[in-house]
Coordinates of C-alpha atoms in Angstrom, one line a residue:
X1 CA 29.3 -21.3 -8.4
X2 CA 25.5 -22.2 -7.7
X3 CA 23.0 -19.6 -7.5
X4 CA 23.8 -17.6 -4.4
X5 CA 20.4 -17.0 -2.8
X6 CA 16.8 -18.8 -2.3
X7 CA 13.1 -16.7 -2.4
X8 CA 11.7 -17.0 0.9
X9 CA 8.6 -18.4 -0.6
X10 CA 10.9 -21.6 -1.8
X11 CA 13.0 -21.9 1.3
X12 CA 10.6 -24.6 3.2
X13 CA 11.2 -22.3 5.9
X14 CA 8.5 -19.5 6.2
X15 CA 4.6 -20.8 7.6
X16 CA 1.5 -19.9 5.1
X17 CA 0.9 -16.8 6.7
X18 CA 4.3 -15.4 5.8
X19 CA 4.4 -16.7 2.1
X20 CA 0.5 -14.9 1.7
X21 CA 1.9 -11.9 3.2
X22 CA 5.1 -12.0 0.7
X23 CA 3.1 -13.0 -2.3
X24 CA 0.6 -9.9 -1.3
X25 CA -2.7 -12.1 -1.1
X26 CA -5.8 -10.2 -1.5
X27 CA -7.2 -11.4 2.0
X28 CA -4.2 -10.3 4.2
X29 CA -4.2 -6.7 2.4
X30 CA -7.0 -5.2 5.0
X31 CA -4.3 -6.3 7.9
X32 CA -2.1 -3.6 6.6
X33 CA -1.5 -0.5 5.4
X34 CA 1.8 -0.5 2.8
X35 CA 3.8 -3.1 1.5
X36 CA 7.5 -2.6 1.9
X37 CA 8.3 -1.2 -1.7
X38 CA 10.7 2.0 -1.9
X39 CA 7.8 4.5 -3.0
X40 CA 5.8 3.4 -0.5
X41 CA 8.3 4.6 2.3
X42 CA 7.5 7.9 0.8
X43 CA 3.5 7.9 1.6
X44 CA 4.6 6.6 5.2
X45 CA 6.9 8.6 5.9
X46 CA 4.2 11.9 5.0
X47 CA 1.3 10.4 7.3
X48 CA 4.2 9.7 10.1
X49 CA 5.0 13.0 10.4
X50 CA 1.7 14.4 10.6
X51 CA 0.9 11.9 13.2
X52 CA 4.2 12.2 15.4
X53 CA 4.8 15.4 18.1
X54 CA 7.8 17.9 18.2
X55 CA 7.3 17.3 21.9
X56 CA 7.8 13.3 21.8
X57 CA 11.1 14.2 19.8
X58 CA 12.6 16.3 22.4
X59 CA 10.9 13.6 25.6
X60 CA 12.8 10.7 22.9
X61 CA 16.2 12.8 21.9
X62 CA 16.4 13.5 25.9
X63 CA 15.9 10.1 27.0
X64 CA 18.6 8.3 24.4
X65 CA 21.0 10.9 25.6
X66 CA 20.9 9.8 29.4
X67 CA 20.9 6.6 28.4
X68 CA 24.1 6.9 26.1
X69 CA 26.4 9.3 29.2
X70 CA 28.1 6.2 29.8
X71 CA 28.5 4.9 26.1
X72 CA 31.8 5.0 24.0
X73 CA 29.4 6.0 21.1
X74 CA 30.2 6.7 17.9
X75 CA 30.2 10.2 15.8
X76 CA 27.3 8.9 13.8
X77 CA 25.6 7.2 16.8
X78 CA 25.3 10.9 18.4
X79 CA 24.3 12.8 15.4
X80 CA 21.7 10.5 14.5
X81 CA 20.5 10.8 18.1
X82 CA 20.3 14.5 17.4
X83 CA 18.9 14.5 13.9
X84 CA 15.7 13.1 15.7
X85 CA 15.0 16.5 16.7
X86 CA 14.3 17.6 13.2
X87 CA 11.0 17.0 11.0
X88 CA 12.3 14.9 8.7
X89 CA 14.0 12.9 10.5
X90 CA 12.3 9.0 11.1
X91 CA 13.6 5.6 12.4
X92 CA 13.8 2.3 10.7
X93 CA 13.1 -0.2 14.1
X94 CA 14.7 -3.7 14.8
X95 CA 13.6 -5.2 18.1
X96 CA 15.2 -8.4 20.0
X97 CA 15.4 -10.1 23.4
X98 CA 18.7 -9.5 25.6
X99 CA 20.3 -12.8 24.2
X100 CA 23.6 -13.9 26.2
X101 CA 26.2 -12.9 23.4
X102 CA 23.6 -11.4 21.0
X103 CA 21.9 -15.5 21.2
X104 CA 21.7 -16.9 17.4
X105 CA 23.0 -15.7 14.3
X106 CA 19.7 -13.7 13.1
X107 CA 20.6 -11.3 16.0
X108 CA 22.8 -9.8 13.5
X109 CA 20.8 -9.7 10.3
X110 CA 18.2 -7.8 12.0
X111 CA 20.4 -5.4 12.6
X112 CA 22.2 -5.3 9.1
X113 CA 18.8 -5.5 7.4
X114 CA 18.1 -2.3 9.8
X115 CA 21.2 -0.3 8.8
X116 CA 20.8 -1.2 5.2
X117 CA 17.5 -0.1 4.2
X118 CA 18.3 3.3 6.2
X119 CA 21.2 3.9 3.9
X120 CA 19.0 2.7 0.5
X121 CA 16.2 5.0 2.1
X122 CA 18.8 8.0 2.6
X123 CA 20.1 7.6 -1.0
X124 CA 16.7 7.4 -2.5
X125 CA 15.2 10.4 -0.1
X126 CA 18.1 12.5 0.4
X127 CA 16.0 15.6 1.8
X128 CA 14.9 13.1 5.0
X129 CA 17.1 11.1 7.6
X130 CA 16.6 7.9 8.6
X131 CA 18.0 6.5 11.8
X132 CA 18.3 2.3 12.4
X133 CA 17.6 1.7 15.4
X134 CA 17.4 -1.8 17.8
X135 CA 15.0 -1.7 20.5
X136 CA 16.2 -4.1 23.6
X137 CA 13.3 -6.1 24.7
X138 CA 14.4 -5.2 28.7
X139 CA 11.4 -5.3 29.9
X140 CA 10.4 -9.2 28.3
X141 CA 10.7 -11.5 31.9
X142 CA 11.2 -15.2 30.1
X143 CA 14.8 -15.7 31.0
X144 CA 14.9 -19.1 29.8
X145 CA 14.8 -17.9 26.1
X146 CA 17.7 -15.6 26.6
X147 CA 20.3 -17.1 29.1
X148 CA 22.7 -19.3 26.9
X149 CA 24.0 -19.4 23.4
X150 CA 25.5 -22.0 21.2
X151 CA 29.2 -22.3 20.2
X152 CA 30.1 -25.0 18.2
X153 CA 27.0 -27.2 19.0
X154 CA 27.9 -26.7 22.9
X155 CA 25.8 -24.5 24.6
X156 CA 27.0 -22.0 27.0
X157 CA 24.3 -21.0 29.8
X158 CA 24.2 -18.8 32.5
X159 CA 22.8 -21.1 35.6
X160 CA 20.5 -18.8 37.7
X161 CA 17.7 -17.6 38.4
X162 CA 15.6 -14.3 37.2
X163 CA 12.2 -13.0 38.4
X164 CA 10.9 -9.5 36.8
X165 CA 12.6 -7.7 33.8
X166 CA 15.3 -9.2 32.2
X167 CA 17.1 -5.3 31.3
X168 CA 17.0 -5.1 35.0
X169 CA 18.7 -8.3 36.0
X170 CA 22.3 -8.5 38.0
X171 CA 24.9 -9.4 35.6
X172 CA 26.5 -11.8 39.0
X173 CA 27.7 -14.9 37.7
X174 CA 28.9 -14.0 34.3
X175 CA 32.7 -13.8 35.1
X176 CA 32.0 -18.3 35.5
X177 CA 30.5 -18.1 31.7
X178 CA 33.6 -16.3 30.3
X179 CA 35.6 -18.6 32.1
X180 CA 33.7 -21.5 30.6
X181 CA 33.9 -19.8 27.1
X182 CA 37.4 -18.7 27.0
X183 CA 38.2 -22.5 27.4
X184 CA 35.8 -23.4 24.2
X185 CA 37.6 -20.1 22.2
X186 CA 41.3 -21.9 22.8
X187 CA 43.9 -19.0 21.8
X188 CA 44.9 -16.7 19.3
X189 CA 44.2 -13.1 18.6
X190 CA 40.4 -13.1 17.3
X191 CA 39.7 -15.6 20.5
X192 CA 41.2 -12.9 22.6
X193 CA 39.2 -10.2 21.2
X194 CA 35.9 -12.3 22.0
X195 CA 36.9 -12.7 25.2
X196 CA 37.2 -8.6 26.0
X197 CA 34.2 -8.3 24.3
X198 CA 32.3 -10.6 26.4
X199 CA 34.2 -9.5 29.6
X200 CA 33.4 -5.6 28.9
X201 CA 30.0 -6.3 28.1
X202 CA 29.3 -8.1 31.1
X203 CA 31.7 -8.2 33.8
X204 CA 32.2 -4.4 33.4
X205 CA 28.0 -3.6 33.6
X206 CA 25.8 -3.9 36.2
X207 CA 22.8 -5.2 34.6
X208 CA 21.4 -6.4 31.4
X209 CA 20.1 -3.5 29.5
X210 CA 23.8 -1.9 30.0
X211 CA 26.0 -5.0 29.1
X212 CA 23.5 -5.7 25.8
X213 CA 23.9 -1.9 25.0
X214 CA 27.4 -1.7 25.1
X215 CA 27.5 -5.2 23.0
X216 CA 25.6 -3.7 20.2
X217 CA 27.3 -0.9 20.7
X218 CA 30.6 -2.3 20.0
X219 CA 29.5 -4.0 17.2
X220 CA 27.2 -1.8 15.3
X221 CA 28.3 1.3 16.6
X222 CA 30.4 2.7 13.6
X223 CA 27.4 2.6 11.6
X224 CA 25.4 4.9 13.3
X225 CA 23.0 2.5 15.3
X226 CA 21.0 3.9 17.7
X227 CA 19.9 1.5 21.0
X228 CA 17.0 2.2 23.2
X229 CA 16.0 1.3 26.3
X230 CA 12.1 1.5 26.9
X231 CA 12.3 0.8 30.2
X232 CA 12.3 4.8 31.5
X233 CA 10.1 7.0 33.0
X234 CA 10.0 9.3 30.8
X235 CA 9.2 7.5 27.5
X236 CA 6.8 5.5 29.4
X237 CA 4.9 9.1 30.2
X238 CA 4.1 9.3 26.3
X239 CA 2.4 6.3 26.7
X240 CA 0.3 6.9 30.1
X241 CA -2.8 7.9 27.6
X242 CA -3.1 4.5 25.8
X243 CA -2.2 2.6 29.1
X244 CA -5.0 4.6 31.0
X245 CA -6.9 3.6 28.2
X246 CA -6.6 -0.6 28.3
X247 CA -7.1 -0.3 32.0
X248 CA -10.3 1.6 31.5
X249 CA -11.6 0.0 28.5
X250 CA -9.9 -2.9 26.8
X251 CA -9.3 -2.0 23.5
X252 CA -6.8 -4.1 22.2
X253 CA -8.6 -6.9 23.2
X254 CA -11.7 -6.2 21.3
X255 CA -9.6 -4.8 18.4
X256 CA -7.4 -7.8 18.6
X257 CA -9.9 -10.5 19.0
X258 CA -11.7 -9.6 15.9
X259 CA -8.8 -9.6 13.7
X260 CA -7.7 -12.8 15.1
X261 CA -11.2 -14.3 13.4
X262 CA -10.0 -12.9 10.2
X263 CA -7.1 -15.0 10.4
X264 CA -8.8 -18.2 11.1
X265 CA -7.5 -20.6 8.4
X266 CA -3.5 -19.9 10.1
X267 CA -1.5 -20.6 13.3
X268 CA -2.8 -17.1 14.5
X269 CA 0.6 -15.7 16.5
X270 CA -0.7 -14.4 20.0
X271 CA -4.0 -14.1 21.4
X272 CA -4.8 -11.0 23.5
X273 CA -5.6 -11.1 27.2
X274 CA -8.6 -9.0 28.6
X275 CA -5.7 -6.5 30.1
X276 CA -2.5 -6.6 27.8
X277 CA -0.3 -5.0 29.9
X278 CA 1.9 -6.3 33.0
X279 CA 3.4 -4.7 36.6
X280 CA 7.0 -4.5 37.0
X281 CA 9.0 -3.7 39.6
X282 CA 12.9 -4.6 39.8
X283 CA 12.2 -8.3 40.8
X284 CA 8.5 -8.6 39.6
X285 CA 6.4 -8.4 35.9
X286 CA 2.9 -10.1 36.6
X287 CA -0.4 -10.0 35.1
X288 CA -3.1 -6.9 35.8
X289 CA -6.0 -8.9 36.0
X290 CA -9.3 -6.7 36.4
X291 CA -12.2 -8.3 38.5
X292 CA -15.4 -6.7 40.0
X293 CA -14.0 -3.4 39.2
X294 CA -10.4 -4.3 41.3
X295 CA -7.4 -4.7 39.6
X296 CA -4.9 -7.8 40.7
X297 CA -1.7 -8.2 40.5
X298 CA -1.4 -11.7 39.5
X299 CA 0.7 -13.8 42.0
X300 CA 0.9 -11.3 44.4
X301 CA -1.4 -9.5 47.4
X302 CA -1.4 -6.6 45.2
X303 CA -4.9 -4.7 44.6
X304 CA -6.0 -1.2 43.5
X305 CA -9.0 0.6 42.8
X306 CA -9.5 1.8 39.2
X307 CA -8.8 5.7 41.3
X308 CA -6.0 4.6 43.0
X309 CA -3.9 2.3 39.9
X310 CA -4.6 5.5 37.9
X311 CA -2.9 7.5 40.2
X312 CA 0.0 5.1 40.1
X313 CA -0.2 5.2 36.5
X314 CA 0.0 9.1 36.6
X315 CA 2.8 9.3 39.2
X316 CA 4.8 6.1 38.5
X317 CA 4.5 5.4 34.6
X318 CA 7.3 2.8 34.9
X319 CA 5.4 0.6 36.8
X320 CA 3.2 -0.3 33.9
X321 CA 4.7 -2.6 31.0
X322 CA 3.0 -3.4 27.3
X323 CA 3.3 -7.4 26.6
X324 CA 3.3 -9.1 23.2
X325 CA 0.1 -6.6 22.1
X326 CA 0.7 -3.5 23.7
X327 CA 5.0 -3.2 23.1
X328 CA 4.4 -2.8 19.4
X329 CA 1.6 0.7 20.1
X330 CA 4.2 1.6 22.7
X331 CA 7.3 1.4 20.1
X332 CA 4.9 3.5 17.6
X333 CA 4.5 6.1 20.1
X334 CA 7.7 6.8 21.5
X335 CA 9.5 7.0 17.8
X336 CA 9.2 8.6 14.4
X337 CA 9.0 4.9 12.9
X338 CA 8.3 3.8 9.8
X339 CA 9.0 0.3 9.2
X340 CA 9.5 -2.3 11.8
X341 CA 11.7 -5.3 10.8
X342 CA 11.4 -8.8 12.2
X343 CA 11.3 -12.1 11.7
X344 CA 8.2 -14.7 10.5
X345 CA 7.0 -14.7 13.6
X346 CA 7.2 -11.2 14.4
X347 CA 5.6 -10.1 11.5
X348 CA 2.7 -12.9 12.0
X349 CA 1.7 -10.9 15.6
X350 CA 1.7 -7.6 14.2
X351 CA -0.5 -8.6 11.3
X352 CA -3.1 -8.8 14.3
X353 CA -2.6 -5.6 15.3
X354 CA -3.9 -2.7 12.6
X355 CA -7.2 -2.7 13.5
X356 CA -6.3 -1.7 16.8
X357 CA -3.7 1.1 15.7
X358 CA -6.5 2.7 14.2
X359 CA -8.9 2.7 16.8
X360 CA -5.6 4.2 18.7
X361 CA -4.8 7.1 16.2
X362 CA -1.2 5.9 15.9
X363 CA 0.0 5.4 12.4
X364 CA 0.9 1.3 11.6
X365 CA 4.4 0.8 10.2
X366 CA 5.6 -0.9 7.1
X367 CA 6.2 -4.4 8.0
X368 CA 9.3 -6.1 6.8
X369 CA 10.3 -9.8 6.8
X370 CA 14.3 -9.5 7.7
X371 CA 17.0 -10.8 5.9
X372 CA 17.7 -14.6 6.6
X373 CA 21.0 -16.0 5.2
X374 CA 23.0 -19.3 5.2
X375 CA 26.8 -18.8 6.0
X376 CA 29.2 -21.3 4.1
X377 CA 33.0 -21.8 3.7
X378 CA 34.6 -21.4 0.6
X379 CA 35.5 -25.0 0.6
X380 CA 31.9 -26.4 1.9
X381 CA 30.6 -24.3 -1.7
X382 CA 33.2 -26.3 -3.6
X383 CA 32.1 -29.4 -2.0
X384 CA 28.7 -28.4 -2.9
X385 CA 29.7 -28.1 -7.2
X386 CA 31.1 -31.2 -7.0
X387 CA 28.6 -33.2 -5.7
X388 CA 26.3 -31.1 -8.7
X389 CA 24.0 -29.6 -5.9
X390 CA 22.8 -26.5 -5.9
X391 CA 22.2 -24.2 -3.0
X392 CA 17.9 -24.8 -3.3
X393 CA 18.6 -28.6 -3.1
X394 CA 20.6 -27.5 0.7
X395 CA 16.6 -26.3 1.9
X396 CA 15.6 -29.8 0.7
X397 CA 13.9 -31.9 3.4
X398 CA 17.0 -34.6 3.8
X399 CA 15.4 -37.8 2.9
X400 CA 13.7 -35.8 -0.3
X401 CA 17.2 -34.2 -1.3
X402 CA 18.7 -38.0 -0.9
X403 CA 16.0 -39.5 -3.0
X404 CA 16.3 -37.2 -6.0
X405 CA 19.8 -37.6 -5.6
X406 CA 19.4 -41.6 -5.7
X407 CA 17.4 -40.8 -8.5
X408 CA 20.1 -38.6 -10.8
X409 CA 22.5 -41.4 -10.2
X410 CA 20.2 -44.2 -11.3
X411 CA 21.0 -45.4 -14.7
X412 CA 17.5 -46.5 -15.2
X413 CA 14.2 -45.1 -13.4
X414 CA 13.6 -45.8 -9.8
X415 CA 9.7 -44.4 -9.8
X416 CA 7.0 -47.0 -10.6
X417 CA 4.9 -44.2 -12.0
X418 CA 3.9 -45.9 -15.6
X419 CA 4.0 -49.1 -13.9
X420 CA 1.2 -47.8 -11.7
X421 CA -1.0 -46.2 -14.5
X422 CA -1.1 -49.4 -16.2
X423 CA -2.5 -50.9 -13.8
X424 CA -4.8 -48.7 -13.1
X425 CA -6.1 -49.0 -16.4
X426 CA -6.1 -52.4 -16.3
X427 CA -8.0 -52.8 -13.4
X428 CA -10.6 -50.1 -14.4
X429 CA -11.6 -52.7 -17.2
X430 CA -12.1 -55.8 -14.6
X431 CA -14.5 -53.3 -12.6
X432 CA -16.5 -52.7 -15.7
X433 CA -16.7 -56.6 -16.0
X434 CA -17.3 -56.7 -12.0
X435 CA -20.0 -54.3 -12.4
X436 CA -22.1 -56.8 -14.5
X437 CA -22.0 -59.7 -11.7
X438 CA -22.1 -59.2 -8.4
X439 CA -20.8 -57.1 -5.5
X440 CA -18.6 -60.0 -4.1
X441 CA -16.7 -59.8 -7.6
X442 CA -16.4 -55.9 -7.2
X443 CA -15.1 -56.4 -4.0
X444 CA -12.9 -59.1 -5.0
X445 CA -11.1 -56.3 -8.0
X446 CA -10.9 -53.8 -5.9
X447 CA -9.0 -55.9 -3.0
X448 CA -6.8 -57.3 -5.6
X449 CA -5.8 -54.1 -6.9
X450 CA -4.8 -52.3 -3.6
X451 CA -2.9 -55.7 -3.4
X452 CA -1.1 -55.3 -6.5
X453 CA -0.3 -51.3 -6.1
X454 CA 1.0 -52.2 -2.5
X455 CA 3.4 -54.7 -3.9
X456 CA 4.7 -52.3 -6.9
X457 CA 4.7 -49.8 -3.7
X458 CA 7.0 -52.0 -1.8
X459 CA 9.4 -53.1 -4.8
X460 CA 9.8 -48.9 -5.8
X461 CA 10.9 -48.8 -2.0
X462 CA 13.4 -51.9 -2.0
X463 CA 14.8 -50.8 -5.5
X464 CA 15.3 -47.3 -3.7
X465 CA 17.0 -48.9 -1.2
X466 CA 19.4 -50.9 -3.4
X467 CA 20.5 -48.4 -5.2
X468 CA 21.6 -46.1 -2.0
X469 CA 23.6 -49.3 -1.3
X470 CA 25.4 -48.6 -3.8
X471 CA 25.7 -44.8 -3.9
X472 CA 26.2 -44.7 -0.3
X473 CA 29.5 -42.6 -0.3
X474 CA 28.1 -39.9 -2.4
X475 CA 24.7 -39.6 -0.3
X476 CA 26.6 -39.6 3.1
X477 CA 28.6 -36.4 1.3
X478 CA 25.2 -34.5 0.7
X479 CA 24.1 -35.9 4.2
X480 CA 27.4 -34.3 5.6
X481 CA 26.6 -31.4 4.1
X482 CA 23.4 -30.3 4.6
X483 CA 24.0 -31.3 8.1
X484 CA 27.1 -28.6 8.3
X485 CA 24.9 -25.9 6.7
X486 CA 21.7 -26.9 8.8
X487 CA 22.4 -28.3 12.4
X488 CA 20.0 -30.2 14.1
X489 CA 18.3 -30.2 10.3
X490 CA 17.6 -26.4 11.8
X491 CA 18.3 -23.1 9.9
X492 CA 21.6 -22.6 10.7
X493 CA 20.7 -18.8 11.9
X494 CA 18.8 -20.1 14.9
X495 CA 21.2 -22.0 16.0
X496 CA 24.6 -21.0 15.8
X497 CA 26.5 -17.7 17.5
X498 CA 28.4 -15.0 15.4
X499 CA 31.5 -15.6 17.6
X500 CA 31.9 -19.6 15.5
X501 CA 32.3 -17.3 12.2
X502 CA 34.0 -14.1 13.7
X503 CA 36.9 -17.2 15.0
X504 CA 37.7 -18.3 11.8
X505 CA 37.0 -15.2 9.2
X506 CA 37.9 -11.9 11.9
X507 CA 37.0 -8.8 10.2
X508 CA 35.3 -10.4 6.8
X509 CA 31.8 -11.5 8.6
X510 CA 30.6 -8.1 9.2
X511 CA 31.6 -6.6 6.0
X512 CA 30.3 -9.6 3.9
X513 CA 27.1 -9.4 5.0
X514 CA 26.8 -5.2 4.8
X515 CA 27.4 -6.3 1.1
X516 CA 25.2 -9.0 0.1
X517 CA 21.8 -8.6 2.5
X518 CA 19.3 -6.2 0.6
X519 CA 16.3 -5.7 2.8
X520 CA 13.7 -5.3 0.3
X521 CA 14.2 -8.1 -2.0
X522 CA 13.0 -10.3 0.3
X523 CA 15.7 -13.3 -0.2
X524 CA 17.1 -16.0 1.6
X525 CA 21.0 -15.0 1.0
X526 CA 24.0 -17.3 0.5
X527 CA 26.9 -16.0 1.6
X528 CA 30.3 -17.4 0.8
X529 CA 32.7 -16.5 3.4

């Protein structure tokens, strides 16, 4: 069996940023605080709870219970929800948007990744609890990102429209996409059971926040996962300082800005606005926009005086939502966290963001990169040995992979490499001998030899070619392949939905990956259903 998993750094997949921040690069180290290592949870974990009220337990332990008097949860669900009363008790956070039918794949491994390092930080700190927990984006408004999923390269959408928070948004038209689905499913007992999950999740639930809940729920609920809602009053009340405080002064704009700088050689993430924090109501999530000391509501008649939109803050705490810069101070706040797990992009964003923690006395998590895994059938890994591939030449770029491949079944050598540094050599003598006449001789050798290294150039390529001619069957194999494992010559985790894989394997999906994903070894899993 090939080697079963891939360094992150080697999968092709993961932007510069990422790999510096893996391979702990001296320049990213001031843009944060501990590296995910297990003895480092122990020195977050110390500063957390010096940094984190009794009082926002009880406001937090309160809040999760409202939101869970209509939730079949589980034994551990509850007494986890209850441990967060105590001292030593602190979360490990997962956050994601609403996706239709939990979206792609990696919707799962977040939460795995979650669960798991909990348990490896129970067993290796037995005198402290640690509680996973997935935050529901709710409050994100971009409904295009979350209203379809794929099934078997098909995608299934939800045609309607959405204005304000997505948490908040009528579940009305759903029963037409199970329809739709059940059709794609066909029969048979694990079809059935996706069906009543999707019909309980959504035709059972009023809005989105509920129908995600109890899909999580269902899913991870055995393992203790705990799922909050952010969207509430009362949370939201913990937070009216440092939202009083962005209105007033700007903060994480300043704070932001000047990290951004420091991160000027990569694709920086985000960039803060002036105000980084939105207005919602149940239909509506626009821009505060401060001008002349008024403060708009973008797109709307909206206005307030800095007097009167403090008063609404004071009285009406809901009203007031963090975007891309604020929700990761808000999700400090409101929990005992210590690590945050998320994907490239995730991380890349909060890697902006420690200067302006500081400046906001709230303690920065330990940022972890989340488990990323390739899911493959027994028989697409014996199709893989026989063909003598292993599972780093499936993260190949497809034309490289094919080309190396041409190359191993070559009986004689298809690269013009020696070829090429003879005649380099050779042609370095004539321009000595040019040197000595006159520049129109010069000219003359150096013409002919980009002539001459073009036409070796074009033979390598036609030579190539021949010999896929005759290798074709093999190369379309591999091209089959890859193309099973990566669709759309994507990560197959981005694309795909867990209900493909729960179809064929039932119960051995979960379980599997439980087993194999290890949060802090930071590697790009195989797993061999």
């Amino acid at each position: 069996m090939p080697s079963d998993c891939i360094s992150f750094q080697d999968s092709g997949y993961f932007t510069p940023l990422i790999v510096d921040y893996l391979n702990q690069k001296e320049t990213l180290k001031p843009l944060y605080k501990r590296f995910p290592t297990l003895e480092n949870f122990k020195l977050q974990l110390e500063e957390k709870q010096a940094n984190y009220s009794h009082g926002s337990r009880s406001v937090l332990v309160n809040s999760l219970l409202k939101q869970y008097e209509e939730v079949d949860a589980s034994k551990d669900t509850l007494q986890n929800i209850q441990l967060l009363n105590k001292e030593n008790t602190f979360t490990i956070t997962t956050g994601h948007q609403l996706n239709l039918f939990t979206g792609p794949l990696y919707f799962l491994y977040k939460i795995v990744s979650t669960i798991n390092l909990s348990k490896e930080l129970k067993a290796a700190y037995p005198q402290y609890n640690f509680v996973p927990v997935y935050w529901m984006a709710t409050e994100d408004h971009d409904f295009e990102e979350i209203n379809y999923f794929n099934f078997r390269n098909k995608k299934i959408k939800w045609p309607r429209e959405s204005a304000g928070p997505v948490g908040r948004l009528s579940t009305e038209g759903l029963d037409a996409v199970l329809e739709v689905f059940s059709k794609e499913l066909g029969p048979g007992n694990n079809a059935e059971w996706l069906k009543s999950l999707f019909k309980k999740a959504y035709l059972e639930h009023d809005n989105l926040a509920d129908a995600t809940r109890y899909l999580a729920n269902a899913i991870f609920g055995q393992e203790g996962l705990v799922i909050i809602d952010a969207d509430r009053p009362e949370l939201k009340s913990l937070f009216i300082p440092h939202v009083k405080e962005e209105l007033t002064s700007q903060v994480s704009h300043h704070k932001v800005a000047e990290t951004a700088e420091h991160l000027s050689d990569y694709n920086i993430q985000v960039n803060p606005r002036e105000i980084n924090l939105f207005y919602i109501e149940d239909n509506l999530r626009e821009r505060i926009i401060l001008k002349d000391g008024v403060y708009y509501i973008n797109n709307t008649e909206l206005q307030f005086t800095e007097t009167e939109f403090l008063n609404v803050l004071e009285s009406n705490p809901e009203k007031f939502s963090p975007n891309v810069i604020m929700r990761p101070l808000y999700q400090e706040v409101i929990l005992p966290n210590l690590c945050y797990i998320g994907g490239g992009g995730e991380i890349a964003y909060w890697l902006e963001l420690k200067s302006f923690f500081e400046v906001s006395n709230v303690t920065f998590p330990i940022l972890l990169l989340r488990n990323s895994v390739l899911l493959a059938t027994q028989k697409q890994a014996d199709k893989l040995d026989k063909l003598g591939l292993t599972w780093a030449d499936m993260f190949s770029k497809q034309q490289d992979l094919l080309n190396r491949k041409v190359q191993g079944f070559s009986e004689f050598q298809l690269d013009f490499s020696s070829q090429k540094e003879f005649l380099k050599k050779q042609f370095e003598k004539l321009s000595e001998i040019a040197a000595k006449t006159d520049a129109s001789f010069t000219g003359a050798v150096k013409a002919q030899e980009l002539k001459q290294v073009k036409g070796l150039e074009n033979l390598e390529k036609r030579l190539l070619k021949a010999e896929k001619r005759r290798h074709t069957d093999e190369l379309e194999r591999i091209t089959l392949l890859q193309n099973e494992l990566f669709p759309g010559r994507s990560l197959q985790e981005r694309k795909a939905n867990f209900s493909e894989f729960y179809l064929e394997f039932d119960g051995r999906l979960l379980p599997d990956l439980f087993s194999h994903l290890k949060p802090l070894e930071q590697e790009f899993n195989v797993v061999v259903l």
